PDB file of C-alpha atoms and ligand atoms in Angstrom:
ATOM      1  CA  UNK A   1     -91.443-101.350-260.248  1.00  0.00           C
ATOM      2  CA  UNK A   2     -92.693-103.304-263.237  1.00  0.00           C
ATOM      3  CA  UNK A   3     -91.524-102.202-266.665  1.00  0.00           C
ATOM      4  CA  UNK A   4     -93.941-100.111-268.702  1.00  0.00           C
ATOM      5  CA  UNK A   5     -94.590-101.725-272.078  1.00  0.00           C
ATOM      6  CA  UNK A   6     -97.038 -99.126-273.347  1.00  0.00           C
ATOM      7  CA  UNK A   7     -97.461 -95.495-272.468  1.00  0.00           C
ATOM      8  CA  UNK A   8     -99.881 -93.186-274.262  1.00  0.00           C
ATOM      9  CA  UNK A   9    -100.113 -89.527-273.354  1.00  0.00           C
ATOM     10  CA  UNK A  10    -102.747 -86.962-274.193  1.00  0.00           C
ATOM     11  CA  UNK A  11    -104.114 -88.920-277.152  1.00  0.00           C
ATOM     12  CA  UNK A  12    -106.599 -86.935-279.200  1.00  0.00           C
ATOM     13  CA  UNK A  13    -108.383 -88.133-282.310  1.00  0.00           C
ATOM     14  CA  UNK A  14    -110.836 -86.190-284.437  1.00  0.00           C
ATOM     15  CA  UNK A  15    -112.526 -87.427-287.576  1.00  0.00           C
ATOM     16  CA  UNK A  16    -113.404 -84.873-290.216  1.00  0.00           C
ATOM     17  CA  UNK A  17    -116.294 -85.675-292.514  1.00  0.00           C
ATOM     18  CA  UNK A  18    -117.245 -82.765-294.739  1.00  0.00           C
ATOM     19  CA  UNK A  19    -117.905 -79.895-292.376  1.00  0.00           C
ATOM     20  CA  UNK A  20    -118.504 -82.102-289.385  1.00  0.00           C
ATOM     21  CA  UNK A  21    -115.640 -82.719-286.980  1.00  0.00           C
ATOM     22  CA  UNK A  22    -116.106 -85.474-284.421  1.00  0.00           C
ATOM     23  CA  UNK A  23    -113.772 -85.394-281.442  1.00  0.00           C
ATOM     24  CA  UNK A  24    -113.664 -89.041-280.425  1.00  0.00           C
ATOM     25  CA  UNK A  25    -110.621 -89.060-278.129  1.00  0.00           C
ATOM     26  CA  UNK A  26    -110.086 -85.918-276.103  1.00  0.00           C
ATOM     27  CA  UNK A  27    -106.836 -86.456-274.244  1.00  0.00           C
ATOM     28  CA  UNK A  28    -106.417 -90.080-273.240  1.00  0.00           C
ATOM     29  CA  UNK A  29    -103.611 -91.106-270.886  1.00  0.00           C
ATOM     30  CA  UNK A  30    -103.051 -94.819-270.712  1.00  0.00           C
ATOM     31  CA  UNK A  31    -100.292 -97.156-269.648  1.00  0.00           C
ATOM     32  CA  UNK A  32     -99.718-100.888-269.459  1.00  0.00           C
ATOM     33  CA  UNK A  33     -97.073-102.615-267.370  1.00  0.00           C
ATOM     34  CA  UNK A  34     -95.210-105.748-268.337  1.00  0.00           C
ATOM     35  CA  UNK A  35     -97.468-108.793-267.917  1.00  0.00           C
ATOM     36  CA  UNK A  36    -100.564-106.742-267.170  1.00  0.00           C
ATOM     37  CA  UNK A  37    -104.042-107.591-268.529  1.00  0.00           C
ATOM     38  CA  UNK A  38    -106.037-104.432-269.218  1.00  0.00           C
ATOM     39  CA  UNK A  39    -109.650-104.410-270.356  1.00  0.00           C
ATOM     40  CA  UNK A  40    -111.081-101.328-272.069  1.00  0.00           C
ATOM     41  CA  UNK A  41    -114.848-101.021-271.687  1.00  0.00           C
ATOM     42  CA  UNK A  42    -117.319 -98.322-272.677  1.00  0.00           C
ATOM     43  CA  UNK A  43    -120.452 -97.720-274.688  1.00  0.00           C
ATOM     44  CA  UNK A  44    -120.697 -98.414-278.388  1.00  0.00           C
ATOM     45  CA  UNK A  45    -119.188 -95.469-280.259  1.00  0.00           C
ATOM     46  CA  UNK A  46    -117.165 -94.289-277.244  1.00  0.00           C
ATOM     47  CA  UNK A  47    -113.894 -94.728-279.161  1.00  0.00           C
ATOM     48  CA  UNK A  48    -112.580 -98.065-277.851  1.00  0.00           C
ATOM     49  CA  UNK A  49    -111.527 -99.459-281.234  1.00  0.00           C
ATOM     50  CA  UNK A  50    -110.148 -96.076-282.291  1.00  0.00           C
ATOM     51  CA  UNK A  51    -107.965 -96.021-279.164  1.00  0.00           C
ATOM     52  CA  UNK A  52    -106.791 -99.623-279.632  1.00  0.00           C
ATOM     53  CA  UNK A  53    -105.803 -98.960-283.263  1.00  0.00           C
ATOM     54  CA  UNK A  54    -103.800 -95.917-282.174  1.00  0.00           C
ATOM     55  CA  UNK A  55    -102.098 -97.793-279.326  1.00  0.00           C
ATOM     56  CA  UNK A  56    -101.074-100.549-281.759  1.00  0.00           C
ATOM     57  CA  UNK A  57     -99.819 -98.129-284.411  1.00  0.00           C
ATOM     58  CA  UNK A  58    -102.524 -99.075-286.924  1.00  0.00           C
ATOM     59  CA  UNK A  59    -103.974 -95.561-286.858  1.00  0.00           C
ATOM     60  CA  UNK A  60    -102.293 -92.269-285.988  1.00  0.00           C
ATOM     61  CA  UNK A  61    -103.528 -89.832-283.340  1.00  0.00           C
ATOM     62  CA  UNK A  62    -104.411 -86.228-284.175  1.00  0.00           C
ATOM     63  CA  UNK A  63    -102.339 -85.265-281.133  1.00  0.00           C
ATOM     64  CA  UNK A  64    -100.406 -87.030-278.399  1.00  0.00           C
ATOM     65  CA  UNK A  65     -97.706 -89.692-278.156  1.00  0.00           C
ATOM     66  CA  UNK A  66     -97.655 -93.472-277.966  1.00  0.00           C
ATOM     67  CA  UNK A  67     -94.580 -95.219-276.663  1.00  0.00           C
ATOM     68  CA  UNK A  68     -94.779 -98.938-277.346  1.00  0.00           C
ATOM     69  CA  UNK A  69     -92.013-101.213-276.046  1.00  0.00           C
ATOM     70  CA  UNK A  70     -89.733 -98.247-275.560  1.00  0.00           C
ATOM     71  CA  UNK A  71     -90.265 -96.708-278.988  1.00  0.00           C
ATOM     72  CA  UNK A  72     -92.207 -93.586-279.868  1.00  0.00           C
ATOM     73  CA  UNK A  73     -94.438 -94.912-282.658  1.00  0.00           C
ATOM     74  CA  UNK A  74     -94.487 -91.545-284.444  1.00  0.00           C
ATOM     75  CA  UNK A  75     -90.720 -91.800-284.941  1.00  0.00           C
ATOM     76  CA  UNK A  76     -90.623 -95.363-286.272  1.00  0.00           C
ATOM     77  CA  UNK A  77     -90.535 -96.095-289.990  1.00  0.00           C
ATOM     78  CA  UNK A  78     -93.163 -98.349-291.560  1.00  0.00           C
ATOM     79  CA  UNK A  79     -90.534-101.083-291.810  1.00  0.00           C
ATOM     80  CA  UNK A  80     -89.574-100.799-288.146  1.00  0.00           C
ATOM     81  CA  UNK A  81     -93.209-100.916-287.093  1.00  0.00           C
ATOM     82  CA  UNK A  82     -93.891-103.906-289.348  1.00  0.00           C
ATOM     83  CA  UNK A  83     -90.892-105.715-287.836  1.00  0.00           C
ATOM     84  CA  UNK A  84     -92.142-104.931-284.314  1.00  0.00           C
ATOM     85  CA  UNK A  85     -95.566-106.285-285.301  1.00  0.00           C
ATOM     86  CA  UNK A  86     -93.981-109.543-286.448  1.00  0.00           C
ATOM     87  CA  UNK A  87     -91.789-109.988-283.380  1.00  0.00           C
ATOM     88  CA  UNK A  88     -92.840-107.963-280.365  1.00  0.00           C
ATOM     89  CA  UNK A  89     -96.570-107.370-280.403  1.00  0.00           C
ATOM     90  CA  UNK A  90     -99.626-108.596-282.260  1.00  0.00           C
ATOM     91  CA  UNK A  91    -103.255-107.759-282.877  1.00  0.00           C
ATOM     92  CA  UNK A  92    -106.430-109.874-282.843  1.00  0.00           C
ATOM     93  CA  UNK A  93    -109.311-108.278-284.721  1.00  0.00           C
ATOM     94  CA  UNK A  94    -112.933-108.578-283.692  1.00  0.00           C
ATOM     95  CA  UNK A  95    -113.831-110.357-286.876  1.00  0.00           C
ATOM     96  CA  UNK A  96    -110.932-112.681-287.415  1.00  0.00           C
ATOM     97  CA  UNK A  97    -109.053-111.836-290.551  1.00  0.00           C
ATOM     98  CA  UNK A  98    -107.730-115.277-291.315  1.00  0.00           C
ATOM     99  CA  UNK A  99    -106.619-115.789-294.896  1.00  0.00           C
ATOM    100  CA  UNK A 100    -109.469-117.872-296.399  1.00  0.00           C
ATOM    101  CA  UNK A 101    -107.399-120.039-298.734  1.00  0.00           C
ATOM    102  CA  UNK A 102    -104.688-120.887-296.203  1.00  0.00           C
ATOM    103  CA  UNK A 103    -104.967-123.764-293.729  1.00  0.00           C
ATOM    104  CA  UNK A 104    -104.935-123.276-289.955  1.00  0.00           C
ATOM    105  CA  UNK A 105    -101.232-124.162-289.855  1.00  0.00           C
ATOM    106  CA  UNK A 106    -100.440-121.768-292.706  1.00  0.00           C
ATOM    107  CA  UNK A 107    -102.470-118.962-291.136  1.00  0.00           C
ATOM    108  CA  UNK A 108    -100.845-119.418-287.757  1.00  0.00           C
ATOM    109  CA  UNK A 109     -97.292-119.528-289.127  1.00  0.00           C
ATOM    110  CA  UNK A 110     -97.815-116.601-291.521  1.00  0.00           C
ATOM    111  CA  UNK A 111     -96.059-114.004-289.319  1.00  0.00           C
ATOM    112  CA  UNK A 112     -93.073-116.362-288.970  1.00  0.00           C
ATOM    113  CA  UNK A 113     -92.928-117.015-292.719  1.00  0.00           C
ATOM    114  CA  UNK A 114     -93.132-113.266-293.385  1.00  0.00           C
ATOM    115  CA  UNK A 115     -90.297-112.822-290.921  1.00  0.00           C
ATOM    116  CA  UNK A 116     -88.266-115.338-292.999  1.00  0.00           C
ATOM    117  CA  UNK A 117     -87.870-117.702-290.057  1.00  0.00           C
ATOM    118  CA  UNK A 118     -86.927-121.326-290.723  1.00  0.00           C
ATOM    119  CA  UNK A 119     -89.691-123.878-290.219  1.00  0.00           C
ATOM    120  CA  UNK A 120     -87.262-126.263-288.512  1.00  0.00           C
ATOM    121  CA  UNK A 121     -86.726-123.603-285.833  1.00  0.00           C
ATOM    122  CA  UNK A 122     -90.354-122.852-285.075  1.00  0.00           C
ATOM    123  CA  UNK A 123     -92.233-126.073-285.884  1.00  0.00           C
ATOM    124  CA  UNK A 124     -92.123-127.582-282.387  1.00  0.00           C
ATOM    125  CA  UNK A 125     -93.149-124.329-280.729  1.00  0.00           C
ATOM    126  CA  UNK A 126     -96.046-123.807-283.156  1.00  0.00           C
ATOM    127  CA  UNK A 127     -97.196-127.360-282.488  1.00  0.00           C
ATOM    128  CA  UNK A 128     -97.098-126.645-278.758  1.00  0.00           C
ATOM    129  CA  UNK A 129     -99.198-123.474-279.168  1.00  0.00           C
ATOM    130  CA  UNK A 130    -101.722-125.277-281.385  1.00  0.00           C
ATOM    131  CA  UNK A 131    -102.062-128.071-278.856  1.00  0.00           C
ATOM    132  CA  UNK A 132    -102.392-125.555-276.043  1.00  0.00           C
ATOM    133  CA  UNK A 133    -105.256-123.853-277.909  1.00  0.00           C
ATOM    134  CA  UNK A 134    -106.971-127.141-278.797  1.00  0.00           C
ATOM    135  CA  UNK A 135    -106.298-126.861-282.525  1.00  0.00           C
ATOM    136  CA  UNK A 136    -103.875-129.757-283.002  1.00  0.00           C
ATOM    137  CA  UNK A 137    -106.382-131.792-285.035  1.00  0.00           C
ATOM    138  CA  UNK A 138    -107.377-128.834-287.232  1.00  0.00           C
ATOM    139  CA  UNK A 139    -104.012-128.056-288.814  1.00  0.00           C
ATOM    140  CA  UNK A 140    -105.122-128.810-292.356  1.00  0.00           C
ATOM    141  CA  UNK A 141    -108.583-127.238-292.121  1.00  0.00           C
ATOM    142  CA  UNK A 142    -109.459-124.053-293.969  1.00  0.00           C
ATOM    143  CA  UNK A 143    -111.014-121.213-291.933  1.00  0.00           C
ATOM    144  CA  UNK A 144    -114.485-121.810-293.412  1.00  0.00           C
ATOM    145  CA  UNK A 145    -114.362-125.400-292.128  1.00  0.00           C
ATOM    146  CA  UNK A 146    -113.935-124.173-288.529  1.00  0.00           C
ATOM    147  CA  UNK A 147    -116.461-123.114-285.916  1.00  0.00           C
ATOM    148  CA  UNK A 148    -116.464-119.483-284.757  1.00  0.00           C
ATOM    149  CA  UNK A 149    -114.595-120.428-281.580  1.00  0.00           C
ATOM    150  CA  UNK A 150    -111.974-122.362-283.535  1.00  0.00           C
ATOM    151  CA  UNK A 151    -111.479-119.427-285.897  1.00  0.00           C
ATOM    152  CA  UNK A 152    -111.020-117.102-282.950  1.00  0.00           C
ATOM    153  CA  UNK A 153    -108.533-119.503-281.345  1.00  0.00           C
ATOM    154  CA  UNK A 154    -106.641-119.698-284.650  1.00  0.00           C
ATOM    155  CA  UNK A 155    -106.377-115.906-284.657  1.00  0.00           C
ATOM    156  CA  UNK A 156    -105.111-116.036-281.057  1.00  0.00           C
ATOM    157  CA  UNK A 157    -102.613-118.784-281.978  1.00  0.00           C
ATOM    158  CA  UNK A 158    -101.308-116.596-284.808  1.00  0.00           C
ATOM    159  CA  UNK A 159    -100.924-113.725-282.347  1.00  0.00           C
ATOM    160  CA  UNK A 160     -99.080-115.976-279.890  1.00  0.00           C
ATOM    161  CA  UNK A 161     -96.559-117.928-282.002  1.00  0.00           C
ATOM    162  CA  UNK A 162     -94.249-114.961-282.339  1.00  0.00           C
ATOM    163  CA  UNK A 163     -93.799-114.840-278.539  1.00  0.00           C
ATOM    164  CA  UNK A 164     -94.954-111.231-278.303  1.00  0.00           C
ATOM    165  CA  UNK A 165     -94.683-109.060-275.213  1.00  0.00           C
ATOM    166  CA  UNK A 166     -98.081-107.471-275.902  1.00  0.00           C
ATOM    167  CA  UNK A 167    -101.246-108.659-277.659  1.00  0.00           C
ATOM    168  CA  UNK A 168    -104.008-106.188-278.553  1.00  0.00           C
ATOM    169  CA  UNK A 169    -107.490-107.694-278.906  1.00  0.00           C
ATOM    170  CA  UNK A 170    -110.625-105.965-280.180  1.00  0.00           C
ATOM    171  CA  UNK A 171    -113.718-107.773-278.878  1.00  0.00           C
ATOM    172  CA  UNK A 172    -112.118-111.228-279.101  1.00  0.00           C
ATOM    173  CA  UNK A 173    -115.346-112.824-277.911  1.00  0.00           C
ATOM    174  CA  UNK A 174    -117.727-110.534-279.810  1.00  0.00           C
ATOM    175  CA  UNK A 175    -118.900-113.111-282.323  1.00  0.00           C
ATOM    176  CA  UNK A 176    -119.018-116.072-279.938  1.00  0.00           C
ATOM    177  CA  UNK A 177    -121.823-117.578-277.884  1.00  0.00           C
ATOM    178  CA  UNK A 178    -121.641-117.423-274.110  1.00  0.00           C
ATOM    179  CA  UNK A 179    -119.852-120.724-273.519  1.00  0.00           C
ATOM    180  CA  UNK A 180    -117.299-120.285-276.334  1.00  0.00           C
ATOM    181  CA  UNK A 181    -116.744-116.707-275.159  1.00  0.00           C
ATOM    182  CA  UNK A 182    -116.040-117.963-271.661  1.00  0.00           C
ATOM    183  CA  UNK A 183    -113.575-120.555-272.985  1.00  0.00           C
ATOM    184  CA  UNK A 184    -111.673-117.915-274.963  1.00  0.00           C
ATOM    185  CA  UNK A 185    -111.547-115.682-271.874  1.00  0.00           C
ATOM    186  CA  UNK A 186    -110.173-118.556-269.748  1.00  0.00           C
ATOM    187  CA  UNK A 187    -107.497-119.080-272.375  1.00  0.00           C
ATOM    188  CA  UNK A 188    -106.582-115.398-272.487  1.00  0.00           C
ATOM    189  CA  UNK A 189    -106.330-115.241-268.700  1.00  0.00           C
ATOM    190  CA  UNK A 190    -104.076-118.307-268.805  1.00  0.00           C
ATOM    191  CA  UNK A 191    -101.882-116.823-271.561  1.00  0.00           C
ATOM    192  CA  UNK A 192    -101.507-113.679-269.475  1.00  0.00           C
ATOM    193  CA  UNK A 193    -100.783-115.472-266.233  1.00  0.00           C
ATOM    194  CA  UNK A 194     -98.607-118.347-267.346  1.00  0.00           C
ATOM    195  CA  UNK A 195     -96.835-116.833-270.342  1.00  0.00           C
ATOM    196  CA  UNK A 196     -96.522-113.315-268.966  1.00  0.00           C
ATOM    197  CA  UNK A 197     -97.893-111.704-272.133  1.00  0.00           C
ATOM    198  CA  UNK A 198     -99.450-108.275-271.543  1.00  0.00           C
ATOM    199  CA  UNK A 199    -102.981-108.102-272.987  1.00  0.00           C
ATOM    200  CA  UNK A 200    -104.906-104.980-273.973  1.00  0.00           C
ATOM    201  CA  UNK A 201    -108.461-106.047-274.710  1.00  0.00           C
ATOM    202  CA  UNK A 202    -111.549-104.111-275.770  1.00  0.00           C
ATOM    203  CA  UNK A 203    -114.797-105.727-274.655  1.00  0.00           C
ATOM    204  CA  UNK A 204    -118.475-104.943-274.338  1.00  0.00           C
ATOM    205  CA  UNK A 205    -118.856-107.533-271.642  1.00  0.00           C
ATOM    206  CA  UNK A 206    -118.447-106.548-268.005  1.00  0.00           C
ATOM    207  CA  UNK A 207    -118.157-110.252-267.129  1.00  0.00           C
ATOM    208  CA  UNK A 208    -115.274-110.680-269.563  1.00  0.00           C
ATOM    209  CA  UNK A 209    -113.604-107.496-268.369  1.00  0.00           C
ATOM    210  CA  UNK A 210    -113.448-109.081-264.905  1.00  0.00           C
ATOM    211  CA  UNK A 211    -110.799-111.509-266.194  1.00  0.00           C
ATOM    212  CA  UNK A 212    -108.426-108.571-266.577  1.00  0.00           C
ATOM    213  CA  UNK A 213    -106.129-107.271-263.852  1.00  0.00           C
ATOM    214  CA  UNK A 214    -107.143-103.681-264.637  1.00  0.00           C
ATOM    215  CA  UNK A 215    -110.336-102.254-266.156  1.00  0.00           C
ATOM    216  CA  UNK A 216    -110.507 -98.823-267.762  1.00  0.00           C
ATOM    217  CA  UNK A 217    -113.688 -97.194-269.009  1.00  0.00           C
ATOM    218  CA  UNK A 218    -113.971 -94.894-272.027  1.00  0.00           C
ATOM    219  CA  UNK A 219    -116.284 -92.028-271.315  1.00  0.00           C
ATOM    220  CA  UNK A 220    -116.636 -88.646-273.009  1.00  0.00           C
ATOM    221  CA  UNK A 221    -113.422 -89.158-274.949  1.00  0.00           C
ATOM    222  CA  UNK A 222    -111.208 -89.872-271.940  1.00  0.00           C
ATOM    223  CA  UNK A 223    -110.505 -92.952-269.833  1.00  0.00           C
ATOM    224  CA  UNK A 224    -111.324 -93.445-266.209  1.00  0.00           C
ATOM    225  CA  UNK A 225    -109.840 -96.311-264.230  1.00  0.00           C
ATOM    226  CA  UNK A 226    -112.542 -98.413-262.577  1.00  0.00           C
TER     227      UNK A 226
HETATM  228  N1  LIG S 301    -112.727 -93.681-289.993  1.00  0.00           N
HETATM  229  C1  LIG S 301    -113.674 -92.986-289.363  1.00  0.00           C
HETATM  230  N2  LIG S 301    -114.227 -91.879-289.911  1.00  0.00           N
HETATM  231  C2  LIG S 301    -115.167 -91.174-289.261  1.00  0.00           C
HETATM  232  N3  LIG S 301    -115.640 -91.464-288.038  1.00  0.00           N
HETATM  233  C3  LIG S 301    -115.138 -92.556-287.442  1.00  0.00           C
HETATM  234  C4  LIG S 301    -114.142 -93.380-288.068  1.00  0.00           C
HETATM  235  N4  LIG S 301    -113.842 -94.395-287.222  1.00  0.00           N
HETATM  236  C5  LIG S 301    -114.615 -94.221-286.132  1.00  0.00           C
HETATM  237  N5  LIG S 301    -115.392 -93.121-286.254  1.00  0.00           N
HETATM  238  C6  LIG S 301    -116.340 -92.617-285.253  1.00  0.00           C
HETATM  239  O1  LIG S 301    -115.695 -92.560-283.999  1.00  0.00           O
HETATM  240  C7  LIG S 301    -116.556 -92.975-282.950  1.00  0.00           C
HETATM  241  C8  LIG S 301    -115.914 -94.074-282.157  1.00  0.00           C
HETATM  242  O2  LIG S 301    -115.793 -95.230-282.971  1.00  0.00           O
HETATM  243  P1  LIG S 301    -115.144 -96.582-282.424  1.00  0.00           P
HETATM  244  O3  LIG S 301    -115.208 -97.569-283.525  1.00  0.00           O
HETATM  245  O4  LIG S 301    -113.809 -96.286-281.858  1.00  0.00           O
HETATM  246  O5  LIG S 301    -116.145 -96.924-281.244  1.00  0.00           O
HETATM  247  P2  LIG S 301    -116.220 -98.216-280.296  1.00  0.00           P
HETATM  248  O6  LIG S 301    -116.194 -97.723-278.888  1.00  0.00           O
HETATM  249  O7  LIG S 301    -115.181 -99.186-280.709  1.00  0.00           O
HETATM  250  O8  LIG S 301    -117.673 -98.753-280.618  1.00  0.00           O
HETATM  251  P3  LIG S 301    -118.224-100.277-280.686  1.00  0.00           P
HETATM  252  O9  LIG S 301    -118.357-100.712-279.259  1.00  0.00           O
HETATM  253  O10 LIG S 301    -119.540-100.128-281.348  1.00  0.00           O
HETATM  254  O11 LIG S 301    -117.254-101.097-281.473  1.00  0.00           O
HETATM  255  C9  LIG S 301    -117.867 -93.365-283.618  1.00  0.00           C
HETATM  256  O12 LIG S 301    -118.780 -92.288-283.477  1.00  0.00           O
HETATM  257  C10 LIG S 301    -117.495 -93.559-285.064  1.00  0.00           C
HETATM  258  O13 LIG S 301    -118.554 -93.232-285.913  1.00  0.00           O
HETATM  259 MG1  LIG S 302    -115.274-101.128-281.626  1.00  0.00          MG
END
């Protein structure tokens, strides 16, 4: 049996605003195997981003447990989680959060620099990833000098250079036109298939969800496998 890289059990999340309590997640069970590509679909406001943030340890659940790469996130220190984020898993936000005054190369290598890795050790591999994502001639560009698709690919390159086991993506094609969205999806499917990276992707698009090996739907605060 394939190894489980992510296992979430009975995840509940309620937001309290004044006297109003909103129960967004009402007991989600969710697991991802090594090398799997899971798409999370569901209506706007159904809790997809909330779930993804909890699975990636960015937000904490009101109840329930998340085991990511063999560790119960609730029992990890901030430092341990930060180290895992630099080495074992990564996150691509819907609206890329590239650092505006850093070049493409500097943005992409940021997690490696933060991890105090030597440039001589990672340079060739970073170059390979940038070529693979069609960014080799954009190394010195600033994010604002890139197209939307190039910015999104830069964010994916940054998520990939650390050789993670899992990448979480929140609407990675949300801000792209149809053709650029398709290109990014082809790339993600290739990354999953040929590099064996498990992907957990939130998407509005049924067509893009079809690239995944498993589709789950958020409905009424729980997930149903499609
Ligand atoms: N920090 C917060 N405080 C209060 N309510 C929140 C907070 N974050 C999310 N919510 C509420 O939780 C619900 C789910 O939000 P979430 O962002 O997870 O939905 P989504 O499925 O990702 O939607 P979309 O497809 O529009 O991105 C929404 O009703 C939202 O208003
Ligand atoms: Mg969302």
